[in-house]
Amino acid sequence: MALILDLLVQGGQMALVLALSPLLTGFVRKVKARLLRRRGPSMLQPYRDLLRLLRKEVVLADNASWLFRVTPYLIFAATWVAAALVPTFAIGLKFSWTADLIAIIALLGSARFFLALAGMDVGTSFGGIGSSREVMIATLAEPAMLLIVFTLALVAGSTQLSMVAVMMSQPEVGLRVSLGLALIGLIMVAIAENARIPVDNPTTHLELTMVHEAMVLEYSGRHLAMIEFAASLKLLLYISLIACVFAPWGIAAPDSAPLAYAIGTAAYLGKLALGGALLALFETSIAKMRVFRVPDFLGAALMLGLLGTLLLFVSRSL
Amino acid sequence: MTPAATSLLCVAALLATALVAVPFGRRARATPAIYGASLAATVVALAGALLHLVAGGTSEVVLPLGLPWLGAHFRLDALAAFFLVVVNFGGAAASLYGLGYGRHEEAPHRVLPFFPAFLGAMNLVVLADDAFSFLLCWEFMSLASWALVIAHHRATDNTRAGYIYLVMASFGTLALLLAFGLLAGPQGGYGFAAMRAAEHPPLVAALVLGLLILGAGSKAGLVPLHVWLPLAHPAAPSHVSALMSGVMTKVAIYGFVRVVFDLLSEPSWWSSMVVLALGGATAVLGILHALMERDLKRLLAYSTIENIGVVFVGLGLALAFRAEGMGWAAALALTAALFHVLNHSLFKSLLFFGAGAVLGATATRDMDRLGGLIHRMPRTSFAFLVGCAAISALPPLNGFASEWLAFQAILQSPQLSAWGLKIMVPAVGGLLALSAALAAACFVKAFGVTFLGRPRSDAAAAAHEVDRFSQAAMFILAGLCLAAGILPGFVIDAVAPVTQALVGDRMPRQTGVEWLSIVPIAEGRSSYNGLLVFLFITISASLAVVVIHRFASRALRRGPAWGCGFVEPSPMTQYSGVSFAQPIRRVFGTLAFRAREHVEMPPPGDMRPARLTVQMHDLVWDALYAPIAGAIGFAADRLNTLQFLTIRRYLSLVFLALVGLLLVLAIWP
């Protein structure tokens, strides 16, 4: 019985992230539109877009290979699994020990690896420009992220997100310099990873400034739907990650009563809304960078991560 | 028969095969016979080593060869058994691949005798239990591989590669000779047992470590001793490149581990800092070089340097932990290093086999003349893709499992007490993370430019799939990359006797853990389950495919790619390897290679095309090797006059030398 309940909660989390991620994307778009004094599309628009794309036929470039057709599903699956392993409303789920934070980052890395390959598959210049810029960004964002993970793991004594969340809600952790550095670094990495302004613009239609959109230029129909879905899931994942690590309040403990789960879910929805609103506010208040300014931006995140880790190596209390 | 004797018999079979190949190498039937015999011998040796690794214990053989008062000692313990598994597995895969690939060899008599000899020599180095046999077999291994490097000696640059390799190999052996001399001490205890028992003063320990970094490090490809590796490894036939990159560098690591962890009494903690710094620098510089490369095999060779760096980071951490008495952490770091040794031998052999298949099908290694091979060589490209994903440390493949263990080891290091290490280890962790990310970029480039897109030359457009033997070798390796990735616990348990012997501790037993997860320290701290990750991804991807095809749409139409209004753009407008690496060159290359770009823009009205020239420097070569080569050349020029003297002058020179020596003897205290 306990096992079935565990599986139900785990399955609930998988379904929850899947159901919520387009809503989050729609919410961010809505807030952005409001900040720009536009009315904006309905928050449910991403669901409609996905359904419309799913029903359309796929137009495949002549020399697209099997890799091009498999990639969208692989990316979707890897991102979904990663998103479902980040604690949202409860910690200590049945399969939460399957992958720790390092493995979750690496899963996202797998998704990016295949997306970059798919960008080069058709053999147009746009795919190539997108892929080469994406891997350039990734070569800085991934080490920065890993150093931030080191910082968190050293504070919490664990790379398991559930344990990190428990540790972070303890009073003895308190305010620390290294955690502050890690938070800033993590936000910078999250912006880059999700192709948001100022690193990339998800709504751009000018080919030369595109990174992520250039890679997926040849995708259409259900394939594009999978990729868009994966992008929404990734945004949700990063906001959940920041919420779980830096604001673990209200999150339900393992084997708690249904009421605790309900409180956890409500708290989680609140955190998502806050995170989405802050993202929209940040995006409307800043301009996009030139591509070759991005290394400076991410280099700063890398240095913050390194500094945070170094402080912890030198003193356990900083 | 003892396990050591079995291994020696396999070596004898390999050497006999080599001898047979000398007179019969030109015959058409020799190729399958020689590779078949090598395959059989290495498979038997592999089985023996595996059984011994599982069963444990040590077995020794003394042969009446070599120095009269010493004999040739051979010993098979857990460490040797582990490396024998790596050597013979790589050897068996290369022999299987050679059964098919070797048929296209133009000069088989230059390859066939040396291939089994090279395999036998690598086995002997791992088995040797005294300094004399070790050095002899080491030199034999170097020479056999050198002969294979210059097998195609008429191809441009191959003789130069062979020359530089020979110089570096001799230099490395000299360093090892001195190291063993110091270890043996004034009594001349050349057996490894005597060295193990002896107590070495700190100065000797430091000198030995330095000499080993020179000797074994140059063979493994540590920066700055790596310069020969990207020249020599690609020059050999592809299955030999796989052996050199995947296996011979591991034998060098074996030499380092054997001496530093086993024979030498404990070196002081700062020596681990040297190893860590070299490992981190090697990892990043190797993969940056690989990214800039357009020759597919040379790219793989540079990536070998990166992986050697990762292994040395693991070894350096193990040294640091051992010096501080943290046995469990040392076991974790050493396990990570050894696991990565195994993984690298698997995926690097696979990738070189794939590169060989591409070379055989298109007769070029230049990636910027390839492209679109995924349509023409579907099986090769699939296996190569698995190799690329594994070497880029993507879960759930094996490369990730070992890098994950290395990161876990780094996370244990704040408990170290030495301040230098406290500051160094996070920086090295950052370098390791950077090299992993760069490796992913590098192999997106390697696969994307070679196999995806449209063919950039007629040869690439007319390529054809390789033979069954080569495919079998590649698919076996790809399968093992996946198996070691989703069931890492078995490998960790197999390595446990080695770490027990070398650092006196082992990682907790993994095979009993629920769901076959791996738990390096405790479940609360970290755990990873490759099997479940693999299953979850497979299930959710299949679920998505089924649901979408069943309930949404399965219609598909082919059409031309979006060309921005240009019709039928030339394949040369695609991104090439060089242009793919351009953003990374601008970010990292200006510092690492002093890369400069210069655009020559013709004046308006001039019809000439604009030209982009990129200048890059290999700073290690410019700063270290060019001055040495210059000095030697200068000295040789000056000494050249000595060649044309009269007999009188020669006699007076001899007399002066004699007087000088006598003076030295007289003054010597």
PDB file of C-alpha atoms in Angstrom, chain A residues 162-315:
ATOM      1  CA  SER A 162      15.908  16.303  -1.227  1.00  0.00           C
ATOM      2  CA  MET A 163      18.710  16.423   1.309  1.00  0.00           C
ATOM      3  CA  VAL A 164      19.785  19.860   0.124  1.00  0.00           C
ATOM      4  CA  ALA A 165      16.223  21.130   0.587  1.00  0.00           C
ATOM      5  CA  VAL A 166      16.087  19.703   4.119  1.00  0.00           C
ATOM      6  CA  MET A 167      19.449  21.191   5.027  1.00  0.00           C
ATOM      7  CA  MET A 168      18.582  24.592   3.604  1.00  0.00           C
ATOM      8  CA  SER A 169      15.476  24.860   5.748  1.00  0.00           C
ATOM      9  CA  GLN A 170      17.540  24.284   8.921  1.00  0.00           C
ATOM     10  CA  PRO A 171      18.187  27.457  10.905  1.00  0.00           C
ATOM     11  CA  GLU A 172      21.906  26.726  11.376  1.00  0.00           C
ATOM     12  CA  VAL A 173      22.614  27.216   7.654  1.00  0.00           C
ATOM     13  CA  GLY A 174      21.733  30.877   8.012  1.00  0.00           C
ATOM     14  CA  LEU A 175      22.898  33.596   5.666  1.00  0.00           C
ATOM     15  CA  ARG A 176      26.161  32.807   3.989  1.00  0.00           C
ATOM     16  CA  VAL A 177      28.293  34.679   1.492  1.00  0.00           C
ATOM     17  CA  SER A 178      28.860  31.600  -0.613  1.00  0.00           C
ATOM     18  CA  LEU A 179      25.135  30.880  -0.850  1.00  0.00           C
ATOM     19  CA  GLY A 180      24.533  34.441  -2.013  1.00  0.00           C
ATOM     20  CA  LEU A 181      27.159  34.047  -4.699  1.00  0.00           C
ATOM     21  CA  ALA A 182      25.668  30.707  -5.687  1.00  0.00           C
ATOM     22  CA  LEU A 183      22.172  32.195  -5.968  1.00  0.00           C
ATOM     23  CA  ILE A 184      23.324  35.003  -8.274  1.00  0.00           C
ATOM     24  CA  GLY A 185      25.378  32.571 -10.338  1.00  0.00           C
ATOM     25  CA  LEU A 186      22.507  30.106 -10.568  1.00  0.00           C
ATOM     26  CA  ILE A 187      20.121  32.786 -11.810  1.00  0.00           C
ATOM     27  CA  MET A 188      22.617  33.858 -14.460  1.00  0.00           C
ATOM     28  CA  VAL A 189      23.087  30.265 -15.608  1.00  0.00           C
ATOM     29  CA  ALA A 190      19.339  29.686 -15.611  1.00  0.00           C
ATOM     30  CA  ILE A 191      18.831  32.706 -17.865  1.00  0.00           C
ATOM     31  CA  ALA A 192      21.466  31.455 -20.290  1.00  0.00           C
ATOM     32  CA  GLU A 193      20.255  27.860 -20.229  1.00  0.00           C
ATOM     33  CA  ASN A 194      16.684  28.862 -20.959  1.00  0.00           C
ATOM     34  CA  ALA A 195      17.695  31.125 -23.827  1.00  0.00           C
ATOM     35  CA  ARG A 196      16.144  34.199 -22.203  1.00  0.00           C
ATOM     36  CA  ILE A 197      17.071  37.854 -22.622  1.00  0.00           C
ATOM     37  CA  PRO A 198      19.859  39.087 -22.372  1.00  0.00           C
ATOM     38  CA  VAL A 199      21.588  35.924 -23.626  1.00  0.00           C
ATOM     39  CA  ASP A 200      19.100  34.912 -26.270  1.00  0.00           C
ATOM     40  CA  ASN A 201      15.618  36.004 -27.240  1.00  0.00           C
ATOM     41  CA  PRO A 202      12.926  33.313 -27.426  1.00  0.00           C
ATOM     42  CA  THR A 203      10.677  35.507 -29.561  1.00  0.00           C
ATOM     43  CA  THR A 204      13.218  36.765 -32.072  1.00  0.00           C
ATOM     44  CA  HIS A 205      12.653  36.312 -35.780  1.00  0.00           C
ATOM     45  CA  LEU A 206      15.928  37.789 -36.992  1.00  0.00           C
ATOM     46  CA  GLU A 207      18.080  34.820 -37.985  1.00  0.00           C
ATOM     47  CA  LEU A 208      21.443  36.384 -37.210  1.00  0.00           C
ATOM     48  CA  THR A 209      20.634  37.035 -33.568  1.00  0.00           C
ATOM     49  CA  MET A 210      19.065  33.661 -32.921  1.00  0.00           C
ATOM     50  CA  VAL A 211      20.756  30.883 -31.022  1.00  0.00           C
ATOM     51  CA  HIS A 212      18.177  28.402 -29.822  1.00  0.00           C
ATOM     52  CA  GLU A 213      15.622  29.333 -32.471  1.00  0.00           C
ATOM     53  CA  ALA A 214      18.196  28.965 -35.254  1.00  0.00           C
ATOM     54  CA  MET A 215      18.895  25.389 -34.251  1.00  0.00           C
ATOM     55  CA  VAL A 216      15.231  24.416 -34.418  1.00  0.00           C
ATOM     56  CA  LEU A 217      14.472  26.422 -37.562  1.00  0.00           C
ATOM     57  CA  GLU A 218      13.859  23.309 -39.659  1.00  0.00           C
ATOM     58  CA  TYR A 219      11.495  21.702 -37.169  1.00  0.00           C
ATOM     59  CA  SER A 220       7.750  21.687 -37.692  1.00  0.00           C
ATOM     60  CA  GLY A 221       4.581  19.975 -36.525  1.00  0.00           C
ATOM     61  CA  ARG A 222       4.758  17.441 -33.726  1.00  0.00           C
ATOM     62  CA  HIS A 223       8.567  17.606 -33.633  1.00  0.00           C
ATOM     63  CA  LEU A 224       8.451  21.331 -32.962  1.00  0.00           C
ATOM     64  CA  ALA A 225       5.762  20.740 -30.347  1.00  0.00           C
ATOM     65  CA  MET A 226       8.065  18.337 -28.498  1.00  0.00           C
ATOM     66  CA  ILE A 227      10.919  20.837 -28.571  1.00  0.00           C
ATOM     67  CA  GLU A 228       8.738  23.703 -27.375  1.00  0.00           C
ATOM     68  CA  PHE A 229       7.378  21.478 -24.645  1.00  0.00           C
ATOM     69  CA  ALA A 230      10.909  20.572 -23.587  1.00  0.00           C
ATOM     70  CA  ALA A 231      11.834  24.271 -23.476  1.00  0.00           C
ATOM     71  CA  SER A 232       8.861  24.982 -21.192  1.00  0.00           C
ATOM     72  CA  LEU A 233       9.813  22.042 -18.984  1.00  0.00           C
ATOM     73  CA  LYS A 234      13.350  23.335 -18.717  1.00  0.00           C
ATOM     74  CA  LEU A 235      12.141  26.763 -17.572  1.00  0.00           C
ATOM     75  CA  LEU A 236       9.942  25.087 -14.988  1.00  0.00           C
ATOM     76  CA  LEU A 237      12.848  22.910 -13.896  1.00  0.00           C
ATOM     77  CA  TYR A 238      15.141  25.848 -13.222  1.00  0.00           C
ATOM     78  CA  ILE A 239      12.529  27.798 -11.299  1.00  0.00           C
ATOM     79  CA  SER A 240      11.693  24.664  -9.270  1.00  0.00           C
ATOM     80  CA  LEU A 241      15.385  24.134  -8.642  1.00  0.00           C
ATOM     81  CA  ILE A 242      15.961  27.654  -7.373  1.00  0.00           C
ATOM     82  CA  ALA A 243      12.786  27.441  -5.263  1.00  0.00           C
ATOM     83  CA  CYS A 244      13.715  24.035  -3.847  1.00  0.00           C
ATOM     84  CA  VAL A 245      17.231  25.072  -2.879  1.00  0.00           C
ATOM     85  CA  PHE A 246      16.843  28.680  -1.814  1.00  0.00           C
ATOM     86  CA  ALA A 247      13.200  28.760  -0.691  1.00  0.00           C
ATOM     87  CA  PRO A 248      12.354  25.254   0.556  1.00  0.00           C
ATOM     88  CA  TRP A 249       9.500  26.511   2.753  1.00  0.00           C
ATOM     89  CA  GLY A 250       6.225  24.648   2.738  1.00  0.00           C
ATOM     90  CA  ILE A 251       7.605  21.674   0.863  1.00  0.00           C
ATOM     91  CA  ALA A 252       6.061  18.418   2.126  1.00  0.00           C
ATOM     92  CA  ALA A 253       8.244  15.938   4.040  1.00  0.00           C
ATOM     93  CA  PRO A 254       8.281  12.247   3.001  1.00  0.00           C
ATOM     94  CA  ASP A 255       5.202  10.188   4.011  1.00  0.00           C
ATOM     95  CA  SER A 256       3.223  13.174   5.237  1.00  0.00           C
ATOM     96  CA  ALA A 257      -0.527  13.622   5.360  1.00  0.00           C
ATOM     97  CA  PRO A 258      -2.517  14.673   2.265  1.00  0.00           C
ATOM     98  CA  LEU A 259      -2.947  18.133   3.804  1.00  0.00           C
ATOM     99  CA  ALA A 260       0.818  18.639   3.791  1.00  0.00           C
ATOM    100  CA  TYR A 261       0.885  17.711   0.120  1.00  0.00           C
ATOM    101  CA  ALA A 262      -1.865  20.234  -0.552  1.00  0.00           C
ATOM    102  CA  ILE A 263       0.054  22.943   1.310  1.00  0.00           C
ATOM    103  CA  GLY A 264       3.197  21.947  -0.585  1.00  0.00           C
ATOM    104  CA  THR A 265       1.411  22.235  -3.896  1.00  0.00           C
ATOM    105  CA  ALA A 266      -0.026  25.626  -3.030  1.00  0.00           C
ATOM    106  CA  ALA A 267       3.380  26.873  -1.883  1.00  0.00           C
ATOM    107  CA  TYR A 268       4.945  25.506  -5.067  1.00  0.00           C
ATOM    108  CA  LEU A 269       2.413  27.301  -7.258  1.00  0.00           C
ATOM    109  CA  GLY A 270       3.112  30.510  -5.389  1.00  0.00           C
ATOM    110  CA  LYS A 271       6.876  30.115  -5.873  1.00  0.00           C
ATOM    111  CA  LEU A 272       6.421  29.401  -9.577  1.00  0.00           C
ATOM    112  CA  ALA A 273       4.269  32.493 -10.005  1.00  0.00           C
ATOM    113  CA  LEU A 274       6.772  34.643  -8.149  1.00  0.00           C
ATOM    114  CA  GLY A 275       9.696  33.228 -10.139  1.00  0.00           C
ATOM    115  CA  GLY A 276       7.888  33.714 -13.443  1.00  0.00           C
ATOM    116  CA  ALA A 277       6.913  37.291 -12.575  1.00  0.00           C
ATOM    117  CA  LEU A 278      10.481  38.167 -11.552  1.00  0.00           C
ATOM    118  CA  LEU A 279      11.797  36.659 -14.773  1.00  0.00           C
ATOM    119  CA  ALA A 280       9.366  38.710 -16.831  1.00  0.00           C
ATOM    120  CA  LEU A 281      10.302  41.852 -14.907  1.00  0.00           C
ATOM    121  CA  PHE A 282      14.005  41.214 -15.461  1.00  0.00           C
ATOM    122  CA  GLU A 283      13.532  40.488 -19.147  1.00  0.00           C
ATOM    123  CA  THR A 284      11.582  43.665 -19.816  1.00  0.00           C
ATOM    124  CA  SER A 285      14.122  45.807 -18.021  1.00  0.00           C
ATOM    125  CA  ILE A 286      17.210  44.708 -19.946  1.00  0.00           C
ATOM    126  CA  ALA A 287      18.353  44.632 -23.567  1.00  0.00           C
ATOM    127  CA  LYS A 288      19.743  41.625 -25.404  1.00  0.00           C
ATOM    128  CA  MET A 289      23.521  41.327 -25.530  1.00  0.00           C
ATOM    129  CA  ARG A 290      25.695  40.768 -28.561  1.00  0.00           C
ATOM    130  CA  VAL A 291      26.643  37.110 -28.843  1.00  0.00           C
ATOM    131  CA  PHE A 292      30.274  37.743 -27.990  1.00  0.00           C
ATOM    132  CA  ARG A 293      29.346  39.619 -24.843  1.00  0.00           C
ATOM    133  CA  VAL A 294      27.701  36.441 -23.516  1.00  0.00           C
ATOM    134  CA  PRO A 295      31.060  34.874 -22.508  1.00  0.00           C
ATOM    135  CA  ASP A 296      31.656  37.840 -20.181  1.00  0.00           C
ATOM    136  CA  PHE A 297      28.222  37.356 -18.623  1.00  0.00           C
ATOM    137  CA  LEU A 298      28.722  33.636 -18.140  1.00  0.00           C
ATOM    138  CA  GLY A 299      32.343  34.066 -17.154  1.00  0.00           C
ATOM    139  CA  ALA A 300      31.065  36.165 -14.270  1.00  0.00           C
ATOM    140  CA  ALA A 301      28.747  33.298 -13.264  1.00  0.00           C
ATOM    141  CA  LEU A 302      31.702  30.909 -13.467  1.00  0.00           C
ATOM    142  CA  MET A 303      33.795  33.141 -11.240  1.00  0.00           C
ATOM    143  CA  LEU A 304      30.935  33.484  -8.737  1.00  0.00           C
ATOM    144  CA  GLY A 305      30.640  29.710  -8.588  1.00  0.00           C
ATOM    145  CA  LEU A 306      34.381  29.284  -8.142  1.00  0.00           C
ATOM    146  CA  LEU A 307      34.493  31.952  -5.461  1.00  0.00           C
ATOM    147  CA  GLY A 308      31.584  30.361  -3.600  1.00  0.00           C
ATOM    148  CA  THR A 309      33.245  26.941  -3.661  1.00  0.00           C
ATOM    149  CA  LEU A 310      36.613  28.342  -2.688  1.00  0.00           C
ATOM    150  CA  LEU A 311      35.138  30.157   0.307  1.00  0.00           C
ATOM    151  CA  LEU A 312      33.647  26.897   1.519  1.00  0.00           C
ATOM    152  CA  PHE A 313      36.929  25.063   1.093  1.00  0.00           C
ATOM    153  CA  VAL A 314      38.654  27.714   3.143  1.00  0.00           C
ATOM    154  CA  SER A 315      36.031  28.031   5.851  1.00  0.00           C
TER     155      SER A 315
END
